[in-house]
Each structure stands twice: as structure tokens, then as C-alpha cells.
Tab-separated table of C-alpha atoms in Angstrom:
chain	number	residue	atom	x	y	z
S	24	MET	CA	0.000	0.000	0.000
S	25	PHE	CA	1.307	3.489	-0.879
S	26	LEU	CA	0.984	4.728	2.725
S	27	ASN	CA	2.956	1.960	4.444
S	28	PRO	CA	6.339	3.778	4.550
S	29	PHE	CA	4.612	6.915	5.851
S	30	ILE	CA	2.786	4.962	8.563
S	31	ASP	CA	6.056	3.331	9.625
S	32	TYR	CA	7.589	6.813	9.816
S	33	LEU	CA	4.797	8.115	12.071
S	34	LEU	CA	4.962	5.047	14.281
S	35	LEU	CA	8.707	4.476	14.570
S	36	GLU	CA	10.244	7.922	14.140
S	37	LYS	CA	7.532	10.353	15.226
S	38	LYS	CA	6.238	7.857	17.816
S	39	TYR	CA	2.614	8.880	17.304
S	40	SER	CA	-0.161	6.883	18.934
S	41	GLN	CA	-2.109	4.378	16.852
S	42	LEU	CA	-5.200	6.575	17.192
S	43	THR	CA	-3.352	9.534	15.651
S	44	ILE	CA	-1.896	7.382	12.889
S	45	ASN	CA	-5.351	6.046	12.030
S	46	ALA	CA	-6.627	9.634	11.713
S	47	TYR	CA	-3.748	10.556	9.369
S	48	GLN	CA	-4.366	7.480	7.245
S	49	LYS	CA	-8.092	8.129	7.007
S	50	ASP	CA	-7.566	11.771	5.939
S	51	ILE	CA	-5.035	10.916	3.235
S	52	GLU	CA	-7.089	8.012	1.886
S	53	SER	CA	-10.095	10.357	1.722
S	54	PHE	CA	-8.078	12.757	-0.431
S	55	ALA	CA	-6.795	9.913	-2.615
S	56	GLN	CA	-10.372	8.758	-3.219
S	57	PHE	CA	-11.416	12.283	-4.201
S	58	ILE	CA	-8.518	12.620	-6.653
S	59	GLU	CA	-9.275	9.257	-8.211
S	60	GLU	CA	-12.960	10.110	-8.696
S	61	GLU	CA	-12.437	13.677	-9.905
S	62	TYR	CA	-9.186	13.413	-11.877
S	63	GLN	CA	-9.035	9.681	-12.734
S	64	THR	CA	-5.629	9.198	-11.142
S	65	ASN	CA	-4.513	7.400	-8.029
S	66	ARG	CA	-1.085	9.075	-7.900
S	67	ILE	CA	-1.433	11.808	-5.308
S	68	THR	CA	2.305	12.499	-5.589
S	69	HIS	CA	1.695	13.977	-9.057
S	70	ILE	CA	-0.878	16.649	-8.261
S	71	ASN	CA	-0.629	20.376	-7.609
S	72	TYR	CA	-2.303	22.823	-5.270
S	73	SER	CA	-5.259	23.462	-7.583
S	74	GLU	CA	-6.420	19.848	-7.124
S	75	ILE	CA	-6.026	20.166	-3.366
S	76	ARG	CA	-7.984	23.394	-3.508
S	77	SER	CA	-10.796	21.541	-5.291
S	78	TRP	CA	-10.865	19.048	-2.426
S	79	ILE	CA	-11.070	21.866	0.110
S	80	VAL	CA	-14.020	23.384	-1.776
S	81	PHE	CA	-15.668	19.962	-1.884
S	82	LEU	CA	-15.217	19.561	1.894
S	83	VAL	CA	-16.602	23.051	2.590
S	84	GLU	CA	-19.646	22.377	0.396
S	85	SER	CA	-20.143	19.061	2.227
S	86	GLY	CA	-20.717	21.006	5.432
S	87	ILE	CA	-17.500	19.984	7.181
S	88	THR	CA	-16.232	22.564	9.665
S	89	ASN	CA	-13.145	24.634	8.939
S	90	ARG	CA	-11.476	23.109	11.984
S	91	SER	CA	-11.946	19.583	10.627
S	92	ILE	CA	-10.793	20.639	7.153
S	93	ASN	CA	-7.640	22.174	8.622
S	94	ARG	CA	-6.916	18.905	10.386
S	95	LYS	CA	-7.293	16.961	7.140
S	96	ILE	CA	-5.012	19.369	5.295
S	97	SER	CA	-2.499	19.128	8.123
S	98	SER	CA	-2.447	15.340	7.690
S	99	LEU	CA	-1.879	15.745	3.951
S	100	ASN	CA	0.830	18.343	4.538
S	101	THR	CA	2.670	15.993	6.899
S	102	TYR	CA	2.519	13.311	4.209
S	103	TYR	CA	3.976	15.605	1.553
S	104	LYS	CA	6.718	16.737	3.916
S	105	PHE	CA	7.599	13.068	4.390
S	106	LEU	CA	7.702	12.493	0.611
S	107	LEU	CA	9.926	15.551	0.265
S	108	LYS	CA	12.209	14.225	2.977
S	109	ILE	CA	12.718	10.848	1.279
S	110	GLY	CA	13.056	12.417	-2.178
S	111	ASP	CA	9.840	11.134	-3.766
S	112	ILE	CA	8.733	14.683	-4.646
S	113	LYS	CA	10.717	17.863	-5.319
S	114	THR	CA	8.213	20.408	-4.024
S	115	ASN	CA	5.422	20.331	-1.448
S	116	PRO	CA	2.146	21.460	-3.112
S	117	LEU	CA	0.959	22.713	0.278
S	118	SER	CA	4.021	24.808	1.081
S	119	LYS	CA	2.135	28.110	0.636
S	120	HIS	CA	-1.266	26.977	1.890
S	121	LYS	CA	-2.906	29.080	4.603
S	122	ALA	CA	-5.249	27.418	7.063
S	123	LEU	CA	-8.940	28.301	6.983
S	124	LYS	CA	-10.112	30.692	9.666
S	125	THR	CA	-11.730	29.096	12.687
S	126	SER	CA	-13.497	30.452	15.717
S	127	LYS	CA	-11.684	29.759	18.968
S	128	LYS	CA	-13.442	27.240	21.176
S	129	VAL	CA	-13.643	28.325	24.783
S	130	GLN	CA	-13.414	25.285	27.033
S	131	VAL	CA	-15.415	25.923	30.204
S	132	PRO	CA	-13.811	24.178	33.183
S	133	PHE	CA	-15.727	22.656	36.060
S	134	SER	CA	-15.946	24.891	39.101
S	135	GLU	CA	-14.198	23.858	42.308
S	136	ASN	CA	-17.604	23.294	43.914
S	137	GLU	CA	-18.733	20.997	41.093
S	138	ILE	CA	-15.649	18.841	41.517
S	139	ILE	CA	-15.967	18.777	45.308
S	140	ASN	CA	-19.639	17.754	44.992
S	141	VAL	CA	-18.710	14.863	42.707
S	142	LEU	CA	-15.897	13.628	44.938
S	143	GLU	CA	-18.142	13.820	48.005
S	144	SER	CA	-20.833	11.768	46.245
S	145	PHE	CA	-18.843	8.522	46.637
S	146	TYR	CA	-20.239	6.640	49.600
S	147	ASP	CA	-19.301	2.981	49.140
S	148	ASP	CA	-15.600	2.654	49.941
S	149	LYS	CA	-15.880	-1.132	49.849
S	150	ASP	CA	-17.063	-1.347	46.224
S	151	PHE	CA	-14.290	-1.864	43.645
S	152	GLU	CA	-15.852	0.168	40.819
S	153	SER	CA	-16.888	3.019	43.120
S	154	VAL	CA	-13.378	3.447	44.539
S	155	ARG	CA	-11.812	2.994	41.093
S	156	ASP	CA	-14.019	5.727	39.638
S	157	LYS	CA	-13.194	8.083	42.490
S	158	LEU	CA	-9.472	7.484	41.973
S	159	ILE	CA	-9.805	8.167	38.243
S	160	ILE	CA	-11.520	11.506	38.920
S	161	GLU	CA	-8.984	12.434	41.614
S	162	LEU	CA	-6.053	11.636	39.317
S	163	PHE	CA	-7.481	13.700	36.457
S	164	TYR	CA	-8.070	16.662	38.728
S	165	SER	CA	-4.911	16.468	40.860
S	166	THR	CA	-2.362	15.633	38.149
S	167	GLY	CA	-3.819	16.927	34.853
S	168	ILE	CA	-3.189	13.537	33.264
S	169	ARG	CA	-4.552	12.809	29.774
S	170	ARG	CA	-7.148	10.087	29.237
S	171	ILE	CA	-4.856	7.831	27.172
S	172	GLU	CA	-2.085	8.325	29.746
S	173	LEU	CA	-4.390	7.194	32.530
S	174	VAL	CA	-5.573	4.155	30.570
S	175	ASN	CA	-1.960	3.047	30.015
S	176	LEU	CA	-0.790	3.496	33.611
S	177	LYS	CA	1.002	0.459	35.016
S	178	PHE	CA	1.863	-0.631	38.554
S	179	SER	CA	5.482	0.181	37.801
S	180	ASN	CA	4.481	3.834	37.295
S	181	LEU	CA	3.477	4.161	40.944
S	182	ASP	CA	6.080	5.225	43.502
S	183	LEU	CA	4.178	5.487	46.757
S	184	ALA	CA	7.375	5.765	48.788
S	185	ASN	CA	8.217	9.040	47.033
S	186	LYS	CA	4.541	9.987	46.539
S	187	THR	CA	4.916	10.329	42.772
S	188	LEU	CA	3.515	8.923	39.548
S	189	LYS	CA	5.475	8.418	36.330
S	190	VAL	CA	3.397	9.310	33.278
S	191	LEU	CA	4.238	8.295	29.725
S	192	GLY	CA	3.029	11.136	27.525
S	193	LYS	CA	2.995	11.996	23.843
S	194	ARG	CA	5.944	10.682	21.818
S	195	ASN	CA	6.940	8.500	24.791
S	196	LYS	CA	8.011	11.522	26.815
S	197	GLU	CA	8.096	10.724	30.525
S	198	ARG	CA	7.208	13.111	33.327
S	199	ILE	CA	6.950	12.711	37.093
S	200	VAL	CA	3.904	14.178	38.843
S	201	PRO	CA	3.374	14.453	42.616
S	202	LEU	CA	0.534	12.662	44.377
S	203	LEU	CA	-1.587	14.497	46.943
S	204	LYS	CA	-2.190	12.816	50.293
S	205	SER	CA	-5.894	12.358	49.549
S	206	VAL	CA	-5.026	10.618	46.270
S	207	GLN	CA	-2.530	8.330	48.025
S	208	GLU	CA	-5.275	7.275	50.433
S	209	THR	CA	-7.655	6.472	47.572
S	210	ILE	CA	-4.891	4.541	45.790
S	211	SER	CA	-4.379	2.390	48.897
S	212	LYS	CA	-8.113	1.615	49.086
S	213	TYR	CA	-8.244	0.827	45.380
S	214	LEU	CA	-5.219	-1.486	45.462
S	215	GLU	CA	-6.715	-3.418	48.359
S	216	LEU	CA	-10.026	-3.913	46.520
S	217	ARG	CA	-8.205	-4.720	43.285
S	218	LYS	CA	-6.695	-7.806	44.930
S	219	HIS	CA	-10.179	-9.343	45.075
S	220	VAL	CA	-10.982	-8.905	41.368
S	221	GLU	CA	-11.288	-12.391	39.870
S	222	ASN	CA	-9.521	-13.639	36.732
S	223	ILE	CA	-7.282	-10.596	36.228
S	224	LYS	CA	-5.882	-10.826	32.701
S	225	ASP	CA	-4.067	-7.484	32.386
S	226	LYS	CA	-2.101	-7.673	35.641
S	227	ASP	CA	0.490	-5.038	34.734
S	228	TYR	CA	-2.071	-2.271	34.286
S	229	LEU	CA	-3.257	-0.149	37.197
S	230	PHE	CA	-6.864	0.447	36.177
S	231	LEU	CA	-9.050	-2.554	35.419
S	232	THR	CA	-12.664	-3.311	34.615
S	233	LYS	CA	-14.583	-5.537	37.019
S	234	LYS	CA	-13.802	-8.410	34.618
S	235	GLY	CA	-10.069	-7.986	35.167
S	236	LEU	CA	-9.297	-6.355	31.823
S	237	LYS	CA	-7.376	-3.146	31.189
S	238	ILE	CA	-9.736	-0.175	31.316
S	239	TYR	CA	-10.494	1.492	27.973
S	240	GLU	CA	-10.951	5.086	26.827
S	241	THR	CA	-14.695	5.045	26.157
S	242	LEU	CA	-15.380	3.617	29.615
S	243	VAL	CA	-13.273	6.372	31.199
S	244	TYR	CA	-15.280	8.957	29.258
S	245	ARG	CA	-18.569	7.391	30.417
S	246	ILE	CA	-17.381	7.448	34.036
S	247	ILE	CA	-16.544	11.159	33.942
S	248	ASN	CA	-19.628	12.124	31.965
S	249	GLY	CA	-21.877	10.044	34.208
S	250	TYR	CA	-20.739	11.480	37.532
S	251	PHE	CA	-20.496	15.087	36.358
S	252	SER	CA	-23.883	15.004	34.622
S	253	ARG	CA	-25.358	14.875	38.125
S	254	ALA	CA	-23.284	17.788	39.419
S	255	SER	CA	-22.862	20.090	36.424
S	256	SER	CA	-25.103	21.550	33.732
S	257	LYS	CA	-22.155	22.128	31.389
S	258	VAL	CA	-22.527	20.701	27.898
S	259	LYS	CA	-19.040	19.164	27.818
S	260	ARG	CA	-18.292	16.765	30.672
S	261	SER	CA	-15.204	14.888	29.571
S	262	PRO	CA	-11.800	13.838	30.962
S	263	HIS	CA	-10.270	16.718	29.012
S	264	ILE	CA	-12.476	19.217	30.850
S	265	LEU	CA	-11.124	17.824	34.133
S	266	ARG	CA	-7.578	18.297	32.823
S	267	HIS	CA	-8.596	21.803	31.781
S	268	SER	CA	-10.016	22.423	35.268
S	269	PHE	CA	-6.761	21.240	36.865
S	270	ALA	CA	-4.716	23.753	34.866
S	271	THR	CA	-7.180	26.620	35.242
S	272	HIS	CA	-7.576	26.231	39.005
S	273	LEU	CA	-3.789	26.084	39.511
S	274	LEU	CA	-3.318	29.266	37.469
S	275	ASN	CA	-6.183	30.968	39.315
S	276	GLN	CA	-4.341	30.264	42.574
S	277	GLY	CA	-1.170	31.861	41.238
S	278	ALA	CA	0.781	28.812	40.086
S	279	ASP	CA	3.706	29.510	37.760
S	280	ILE	CA	2.700	28.801	34.171
S	281	ASN	CA	5.989	26.994	33.479
S	282	ALA	CA	5.317	24.623	36.377
S	283	VAL	CA	1.813	23.965	35.027
S	284	LYS	CA	3.337	23.331	31.591
S	285	GLU	CA	5.595	20.615	33.058
S	286	LEU	CA	2.758	19.004	34.991
S	287	LEU	CA	0.590	18.862	31.856
S	288	GLY	CA	3.402	17.447	29.747
S	289	HIS	CA	3.220	20.214	27.140
S	290	SER	CA	6.182	20.591	24.806
S	291	SER	CA	5.661	24.348	24.417
S	292	LEU	CA	4.380	27.160	26.596
S	293	ALA	CA	1.919	28.175	23.857
S	294	ALA	CA	-0.060	24.989	24.473
S	295	THR	CA	-0.398	25.876	28.163
S	296	GLN	CA	-1.389	29.472	27.516
S	297	ILE	CA	-4.814	28.435	26.200
S	298	TYR	CA	-5.759	27.849	29.838
S	299	THR	CA	-4.864	31.372	30.947
S	300	HIS	CA	-8.038	33.094	29.740
S	301	ASN	CA	-9.912	31.840	32.797
S	302	SER	CA	-7.135	32.857	35.191
S	303	ILE	CA	-7.096	36.312	33.608
S	304	ALA	CA	-10.845	36.568	34.259
S	305	GLU	CA	-10.181	35.647	37.882
S	306	LEU	CA	-7.411	38.239	38.113
S	307	LYS	CA	-9.816	40.892	36.817
S	308	LYS	CA	-12.265	40.061	39.628
S	309	VAL	CA	-9.490	40.327	42.223
S	310	HIS	CA	-8.244	43.561	40.658
S	311	VAL	CA	-11.673	45.202	40.729
S	312	LYS	CA	-12.344	44.009	44.265
S	313	ALA	CA	-8.980	45.060	45.709
S	314	HIS	CA	-7.969	48.206	43.828
S	315	PRO	CA	-8.781	51.460	45.714
S	316	ARG	CA	-9.878	53.201	42.511
S	317	SER	CA	-12.411	50.514	41.580
S	318	LYS	CA	-15.100	51.992	43.830
S	319	LYS	CA	-14.927	55.415	42.171
């Protein structure tokens, strides 16, 4: 298949996750199908920007959002950069392309009260799933961990003696995050209940289903959405919103943005700065309340 070398490159050199690689492959195959149907050729290495522009127009007319189109073009651009790198093409047809304008999505974090209400709603500390779910929520909120990072946590990542957790992030980049005392206590309860799960098949992994299998991403989403649907009226109730809440609440309390960047596992400060709009709003409230001229 024409994409095999590119997929190997993403997997072995770029160290992208399989989910990301699948998205790249789907986007490029979608473009290849369009080119074959519209221009009767299956050689996407021999096209120019005008054909790509036709695809963009087709996507716009299909009702696809600019954000999604930009992602597809980004996938295609990465592919052409790879072809340029290995010498299969001499110029990248997307070298002068400008991304379509998109409106910035404002992610609304959970309030501190919403999170407290959820954590206080756990009553059965002798039920495996109840304690597991509480630990998942506590880890998201106290460490800013990503969903896929949580799913892939292993026993070997835990260092209870030093009260830390080793997280394997994007591109296999490791980071060490501290564990709060309350989280350590929940971990101890969870590990004790985990011993009684029958027929454990994925023994190396920290989080399991009640059937002894490694927990999976959609279940983690359902756990977060389920608990927070009872405590919050926000439209989005996902693991990412908990991660967003972690960062926003730290910044609101005056945490250094570089420290937050390290905790989140961001490679650049720009990625962390998207969380500052809420802390700025909080600073405005404090400024108005405290400044002597605000009452005049």
C-alpha cells in the first residue's frame, strides 16, 4: 500500500499513537479517493495545489467545519513533507497553503464546587468500581493527566514511597507528577479492593474493569460524563475538561505557568497558555475588588 512507509515513519520515528496514525491514514485516503474520482488518477504524488484546492471546496460544500478541514489538510501536509524528505517529490504542493479561519473554542472548566460535589458523592468505599471511579476523577483533577495516559498506567508507574507517579506522555516523553495525600489514600483503598478482582488478565495495568481487563478510553469517558452530569449543567463533561479544570484552578491560585506546563506534559508554553483566559478573568475580579480606585 502506498501509505505503508509513511505509517512506519509516524509510528517508529515520530512515535505517534495508533489513534493519531489512524486519523492521518483516514484523511489521506479520503483525499486519494477524491482525486481518483475527480481526476481519474490514483497518484497523489503527481498533483498540484489546484487539485487540493478543489478538495477543500468539496469539503466546505459538504458542510464539514473549517477546523476539521484544517486537520485533514495538516495530515496531507505531513505526508507531503515526508515524501519531500525521502526524495519522492521535489516540491510540497501545500508549502504556501494558509489554514482556513476558525473560531476559537472556549473550554469551560468545572468549578471547584462541582468537583468537590462529585468527589463527596462517593459513599461505598468497599465497592471496587466506586473506589476505582473516584481514583480516576482524583487523578485527572490532581495531576492533569490525559485520558490515554491514565488508561496506560502500570503498577510500575506508581512510587508510593516518594509519593509520585510516572506518566508516559505523547511521543513516549516521561514526566513525574506528585501525588496528593488524599489521592494516596484512595490509591491504597483501590489497590486493596483490586486484589479481590477475579480472573485478572491485564495484571500489569493499574486500572481494570470488574472483569479484570485493562480499562479502555470510552469507559473512562462514560465514568466522567456520568458522575459530572449529576453535578454540572455544562454541555461538555469529559476527561479533558477535568484536565482543563486542573490547569485553570492552579493558574487561578497563582501557580507559575511553566510549572503547570511541566505538569501537563506540554512541549511548548503556547499549548499551556490556552488555559490562561480563565485565570485572567479571575485576576480581573481580584483587581476590581482590591484596587482602591475601583469603587470610584
